[in-house]
Coordinates of C-alpha atoms in Angstrom, one line a residue:
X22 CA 32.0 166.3 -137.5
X23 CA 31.5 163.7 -140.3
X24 CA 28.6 161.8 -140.0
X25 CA 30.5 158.7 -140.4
X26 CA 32.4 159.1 -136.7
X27 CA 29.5 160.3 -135.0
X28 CA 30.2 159.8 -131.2
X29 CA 28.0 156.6 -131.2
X30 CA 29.2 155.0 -133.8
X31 CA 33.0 155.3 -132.6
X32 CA 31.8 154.4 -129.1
X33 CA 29.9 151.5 -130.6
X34 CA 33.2 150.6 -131.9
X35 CA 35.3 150.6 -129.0
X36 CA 33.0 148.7 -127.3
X37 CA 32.8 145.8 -130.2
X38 CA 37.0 146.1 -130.1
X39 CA 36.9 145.4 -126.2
X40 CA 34.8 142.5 -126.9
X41 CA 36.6 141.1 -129.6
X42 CA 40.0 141.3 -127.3
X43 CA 38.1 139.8 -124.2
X44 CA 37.0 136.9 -126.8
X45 CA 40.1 136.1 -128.7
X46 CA 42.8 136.8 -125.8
X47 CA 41.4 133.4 -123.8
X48 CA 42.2 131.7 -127.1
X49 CA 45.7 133.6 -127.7
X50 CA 47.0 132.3 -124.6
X51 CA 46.2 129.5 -125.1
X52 CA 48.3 129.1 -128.2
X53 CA 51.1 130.9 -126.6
X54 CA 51.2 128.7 -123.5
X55 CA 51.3 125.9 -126.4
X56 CA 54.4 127.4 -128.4
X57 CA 56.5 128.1 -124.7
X58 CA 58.9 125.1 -123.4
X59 CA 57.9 123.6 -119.9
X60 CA 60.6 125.1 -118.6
X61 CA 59.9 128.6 -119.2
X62 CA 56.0 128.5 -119.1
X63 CA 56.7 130.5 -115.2
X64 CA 59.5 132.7 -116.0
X65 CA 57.6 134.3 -118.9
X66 CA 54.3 134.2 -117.5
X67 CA 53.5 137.6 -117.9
X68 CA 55.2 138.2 -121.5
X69 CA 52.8 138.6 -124.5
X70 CA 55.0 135.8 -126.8
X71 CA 57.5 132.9 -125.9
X72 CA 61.1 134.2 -126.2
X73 CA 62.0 130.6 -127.4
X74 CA 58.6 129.8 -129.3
X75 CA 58.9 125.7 -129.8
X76 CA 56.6 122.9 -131.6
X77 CA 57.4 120.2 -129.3
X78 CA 54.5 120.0 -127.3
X79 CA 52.3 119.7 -130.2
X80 CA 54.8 117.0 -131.5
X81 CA 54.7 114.9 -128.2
X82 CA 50.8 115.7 -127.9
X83 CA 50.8 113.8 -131.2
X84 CA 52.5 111.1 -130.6
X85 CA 55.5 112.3 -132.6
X86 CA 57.9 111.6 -130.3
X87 CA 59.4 109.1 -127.9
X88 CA 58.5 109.0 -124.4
X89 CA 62.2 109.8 -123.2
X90 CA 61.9 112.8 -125.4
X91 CA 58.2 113.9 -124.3
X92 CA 59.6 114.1 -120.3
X93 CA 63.2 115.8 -121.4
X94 CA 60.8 118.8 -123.4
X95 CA 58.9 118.9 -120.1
X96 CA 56.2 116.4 -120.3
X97 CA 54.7 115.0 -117.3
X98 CA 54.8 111.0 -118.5
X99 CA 51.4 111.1 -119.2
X100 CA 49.7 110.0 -122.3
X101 CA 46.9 111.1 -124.7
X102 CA 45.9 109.1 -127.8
X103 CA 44.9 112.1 -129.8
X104 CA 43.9 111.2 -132.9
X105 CA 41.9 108.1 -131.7
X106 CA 39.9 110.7 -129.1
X107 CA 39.4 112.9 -131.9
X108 CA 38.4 110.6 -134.4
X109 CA 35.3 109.6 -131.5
X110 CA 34.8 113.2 -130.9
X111 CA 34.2 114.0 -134.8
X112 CA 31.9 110.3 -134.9
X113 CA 29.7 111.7 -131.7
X114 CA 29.3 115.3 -133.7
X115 CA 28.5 113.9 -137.0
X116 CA 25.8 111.1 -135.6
X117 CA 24.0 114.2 -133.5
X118 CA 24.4 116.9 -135.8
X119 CA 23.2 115.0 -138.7
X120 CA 20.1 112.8 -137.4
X121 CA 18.8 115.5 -135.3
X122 CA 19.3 118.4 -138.0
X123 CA 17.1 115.9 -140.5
X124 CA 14.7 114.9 -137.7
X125 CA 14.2 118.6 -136.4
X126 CA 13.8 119.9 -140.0
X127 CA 10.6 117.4 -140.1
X128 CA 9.3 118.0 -137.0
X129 CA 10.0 121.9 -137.7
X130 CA 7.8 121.5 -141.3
X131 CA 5.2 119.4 -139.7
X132 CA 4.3 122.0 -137.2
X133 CA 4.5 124.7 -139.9
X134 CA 2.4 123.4 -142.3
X135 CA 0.2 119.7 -141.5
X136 CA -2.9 120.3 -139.7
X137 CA -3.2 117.4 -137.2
X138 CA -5.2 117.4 -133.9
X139 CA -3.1 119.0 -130.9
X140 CA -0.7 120.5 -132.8
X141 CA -0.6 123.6 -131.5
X142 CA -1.0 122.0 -128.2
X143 CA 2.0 119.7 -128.7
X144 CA 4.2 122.9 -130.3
X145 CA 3.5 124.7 -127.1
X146 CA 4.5 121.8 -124.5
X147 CA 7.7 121.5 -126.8
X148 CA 8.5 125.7 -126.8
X149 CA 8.1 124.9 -122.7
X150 CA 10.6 122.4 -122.7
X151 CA 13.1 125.1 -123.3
X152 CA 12.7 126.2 -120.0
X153 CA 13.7 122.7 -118.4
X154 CA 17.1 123.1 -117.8
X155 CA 19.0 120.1 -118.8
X156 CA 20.8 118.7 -115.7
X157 CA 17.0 117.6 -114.7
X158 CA 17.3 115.2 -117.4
X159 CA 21.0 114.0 -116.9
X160 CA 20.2 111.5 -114.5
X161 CA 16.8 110.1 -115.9
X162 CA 18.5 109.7 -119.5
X163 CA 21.4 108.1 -117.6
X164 CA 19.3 105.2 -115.7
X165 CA 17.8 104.5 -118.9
X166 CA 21.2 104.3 -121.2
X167 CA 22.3 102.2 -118.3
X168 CA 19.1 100.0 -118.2
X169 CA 19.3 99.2 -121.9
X170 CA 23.0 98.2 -121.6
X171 CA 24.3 100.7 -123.5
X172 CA 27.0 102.3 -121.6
X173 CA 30.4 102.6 -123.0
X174 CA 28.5 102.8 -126.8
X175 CA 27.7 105.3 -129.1
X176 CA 24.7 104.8 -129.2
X177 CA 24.2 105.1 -125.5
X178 CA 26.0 108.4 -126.1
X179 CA 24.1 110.0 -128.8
X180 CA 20.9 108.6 -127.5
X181 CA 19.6 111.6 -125.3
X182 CA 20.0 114.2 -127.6
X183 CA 19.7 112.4 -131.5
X184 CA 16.4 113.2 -132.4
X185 CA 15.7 116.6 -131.9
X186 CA 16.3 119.8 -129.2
X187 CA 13.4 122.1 -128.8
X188 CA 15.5 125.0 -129.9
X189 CA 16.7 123.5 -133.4
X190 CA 12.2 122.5 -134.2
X191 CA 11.5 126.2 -132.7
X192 CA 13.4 127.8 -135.0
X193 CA 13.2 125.9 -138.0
X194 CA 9.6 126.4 -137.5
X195 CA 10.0 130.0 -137.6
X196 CA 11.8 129.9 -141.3
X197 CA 9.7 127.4 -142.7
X198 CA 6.5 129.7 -142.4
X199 CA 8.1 132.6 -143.9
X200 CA 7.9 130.4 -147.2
X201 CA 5.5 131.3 -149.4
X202 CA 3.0 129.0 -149.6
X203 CA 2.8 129.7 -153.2
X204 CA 5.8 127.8 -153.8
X205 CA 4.9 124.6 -152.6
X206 CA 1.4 124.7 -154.5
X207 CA 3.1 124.9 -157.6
X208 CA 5.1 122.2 -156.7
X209 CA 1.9 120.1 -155.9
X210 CA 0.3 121.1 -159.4
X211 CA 3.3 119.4 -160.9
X212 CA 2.9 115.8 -159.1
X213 CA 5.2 116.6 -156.4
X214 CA 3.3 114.9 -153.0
X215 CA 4.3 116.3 -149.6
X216 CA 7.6 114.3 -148.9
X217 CA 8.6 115.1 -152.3
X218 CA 7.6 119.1 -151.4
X219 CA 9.5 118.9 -148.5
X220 CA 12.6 117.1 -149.7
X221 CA 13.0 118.5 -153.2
X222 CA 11.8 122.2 -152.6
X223 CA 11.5 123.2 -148.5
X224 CA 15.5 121.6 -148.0
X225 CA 16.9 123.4 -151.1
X226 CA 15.4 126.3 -150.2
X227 CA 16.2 126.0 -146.3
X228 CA 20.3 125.4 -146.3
X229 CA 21.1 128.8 -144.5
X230 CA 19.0 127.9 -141.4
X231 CA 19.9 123.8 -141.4
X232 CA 23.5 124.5 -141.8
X233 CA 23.1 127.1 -138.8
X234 CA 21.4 124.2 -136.8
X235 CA 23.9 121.5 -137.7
X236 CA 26.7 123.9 -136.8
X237 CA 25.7 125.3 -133.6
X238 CA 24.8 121.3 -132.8
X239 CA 28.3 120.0 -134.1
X240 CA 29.6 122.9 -131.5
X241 CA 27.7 122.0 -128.4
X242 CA 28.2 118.5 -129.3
X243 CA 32.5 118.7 -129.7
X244 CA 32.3 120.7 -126.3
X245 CA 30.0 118.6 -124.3
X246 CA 32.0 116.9 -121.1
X247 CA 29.3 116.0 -118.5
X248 CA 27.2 113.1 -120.6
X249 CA 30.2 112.0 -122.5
X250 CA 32.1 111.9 -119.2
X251 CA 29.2 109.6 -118.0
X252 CA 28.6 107.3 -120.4
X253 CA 31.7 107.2 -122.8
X254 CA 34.3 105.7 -120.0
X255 CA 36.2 103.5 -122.2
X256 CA 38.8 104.2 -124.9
X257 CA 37.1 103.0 -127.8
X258 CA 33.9 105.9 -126.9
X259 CA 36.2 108.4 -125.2
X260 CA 36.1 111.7 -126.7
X261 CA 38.3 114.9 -126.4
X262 CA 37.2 117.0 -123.9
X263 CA 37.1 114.0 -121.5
X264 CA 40.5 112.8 -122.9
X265 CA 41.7 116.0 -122.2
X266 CA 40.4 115.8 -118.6
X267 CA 41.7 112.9 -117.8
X268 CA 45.2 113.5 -119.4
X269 CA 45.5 116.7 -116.6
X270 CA 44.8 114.5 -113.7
X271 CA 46.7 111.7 -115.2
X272 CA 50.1 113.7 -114.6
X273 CA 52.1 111.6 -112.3
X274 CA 54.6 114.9 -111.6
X275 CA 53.6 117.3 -109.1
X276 CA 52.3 119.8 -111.4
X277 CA 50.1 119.8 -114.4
X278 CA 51.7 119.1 -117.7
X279 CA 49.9 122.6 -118.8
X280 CA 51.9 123.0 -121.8
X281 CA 50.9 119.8 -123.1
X282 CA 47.3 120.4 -122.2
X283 CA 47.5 123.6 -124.1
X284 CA 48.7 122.3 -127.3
X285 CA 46.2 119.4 -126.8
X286 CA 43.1 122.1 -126.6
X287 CA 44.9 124.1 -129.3
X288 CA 44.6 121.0 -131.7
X289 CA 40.9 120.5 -130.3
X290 CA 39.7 123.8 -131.2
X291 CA 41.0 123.5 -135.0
X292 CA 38.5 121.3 -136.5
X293 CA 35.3 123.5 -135.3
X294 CA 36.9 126.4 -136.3
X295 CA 37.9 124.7 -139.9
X296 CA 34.2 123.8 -139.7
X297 CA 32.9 127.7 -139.1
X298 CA 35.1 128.7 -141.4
X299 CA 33.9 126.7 -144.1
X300 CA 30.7 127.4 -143.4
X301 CA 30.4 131.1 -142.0
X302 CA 29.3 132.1 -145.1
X303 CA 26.5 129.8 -145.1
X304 CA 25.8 131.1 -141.5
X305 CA 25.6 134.7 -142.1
X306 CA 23.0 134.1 -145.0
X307 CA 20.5 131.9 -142.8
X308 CA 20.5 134.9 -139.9
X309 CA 19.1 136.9 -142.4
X310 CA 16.3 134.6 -142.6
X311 CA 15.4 134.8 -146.5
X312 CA 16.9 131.5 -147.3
X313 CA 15.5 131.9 -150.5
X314 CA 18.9 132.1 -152.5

């Protein structure tokens, strides 16, 4: 047999196939369900694609449309101001992936390479906060947001989780003591002092990783539903996945407006996957962990 289909490696494929079909067929429906008219979304629930494949749900989801329109396509009368939803949902990512990226690359640098008293102390009571899971801290972080005032804000929102994650400093860590050391001395021989080092040749050098940690954080951040749920009631701090939430139980017909809903989350998964797409080249080159390119 040639070496190349070795029974492994072909059984190593079949079993990365399954899992690509188990990942992408949630998603698949849920595009299909999107494309199919309200009135079909039963008698077709078991066919692969829509027999009459329509846009309107997206349209009404949108906005597009009137509201005499919206029901007579299926909707259930009830209403979603997408763009504005999405608009808070892209504000709350960019706030936490941004700060805390920055402020976990310090942290991450300062435990790599300052030599301060309990430092290794401190890094080990951060690694242990891994292990604290966070619904521990929901309510804690929620008496305080409410104490300060800040509820229905941003920055009540982004409060808990701005600065840094234990994760995002653990791993940055990690990459920033595989740099030589070398290079940083040679940037101290030329003037550079240590912000300068760390801002003009650690960051350059570091993209892969802090693209990595601002991704996965921009991800966990457009997904989140519990905090924002909590603290985000109003419609000027009401993100997407709560929007969407509320839109399903907002539906004044007996059943769910579930096409609607479908071509609401279609629309919600397109900027994060815009955003991995973009940078999934970036992505692969940080898990190799050279960053040195």
């Amino acid at each position: 047999m040639n070496r190349r289909y070795t029974p492994g490696r072909i059984l190593a494929w079949f079993a990365l196939i399954a899992f690509l079909v188990l990942t992408i067929a949630p998603f698949y429906w849920m595009v299909r369900t999107a494309l199919t008219p309200a009135g079909d979304i039963y008698s077709e629930s078991g066919a692969l694609f829509p027999s009459h494949p329509t846009m309107i749900n997206f349209w009404r989801i949108l906005g597009l449309v009137d509201a005499q329109t919206a029901r007579d396509a299926g909707g259930s009368g009830a209403q979603i101001n997408f763009l504005r939803y999405t608009l808070n949902s892209i504000v709350y990512c960019a706030l936490i992936a941004g700060v805390q990226t920055f402020c976990c690359a310090m942290a991450g640098y300062a435990f790599a390479r300052l030599r301060f008293p309990g430092r290794d102390l401190l890094f080990g009571v951060m690694v242990a906060a891994l292990m604290v899971p966070p619904i521990f801290t929901l309510l804690p972080n929620f008496t305080l947001v409410k104490s300060l005032g800040a509820i229905d804000t941003f920055a009540g929102m982004v409060a808990p989780n701005l600065l840094m994650t234990p994760f995002a400093v653990f791993f940055l860590r990690q990459f920033f003591l595989s740099i030589p050391r070398e290079v940083e001395e040679a940037a101290t021989i030329d003037g550079a002092g240590r912000w300068g080092v760390f801002w003009r040749v650690i960051v350059p050098m570091s993209r892969g990783p802090l693209i990595t940690i601002a991704l996965t954080t921009s991800v966990w951040a457009w997904k989140d539903f519990l905090w924002p749920l909590l603290v985000g009631r109003g419609e000027q701090t009401r993100v997407l996945t709560v929007a969407l939430g509320v839109f399903l139980q907002q539906s004044p017909n007996t059943q769910p407006d579930w096409t609607g809903l479908m071509a609401a989350s279609t629309l919600s998964v397109l900027p994060v996957l815009a955003l991995l797409i973009f940078l999934g080249k970036r992505l692969v080159q940080s898990l190799s962990f050279t960053g040195l390119k």
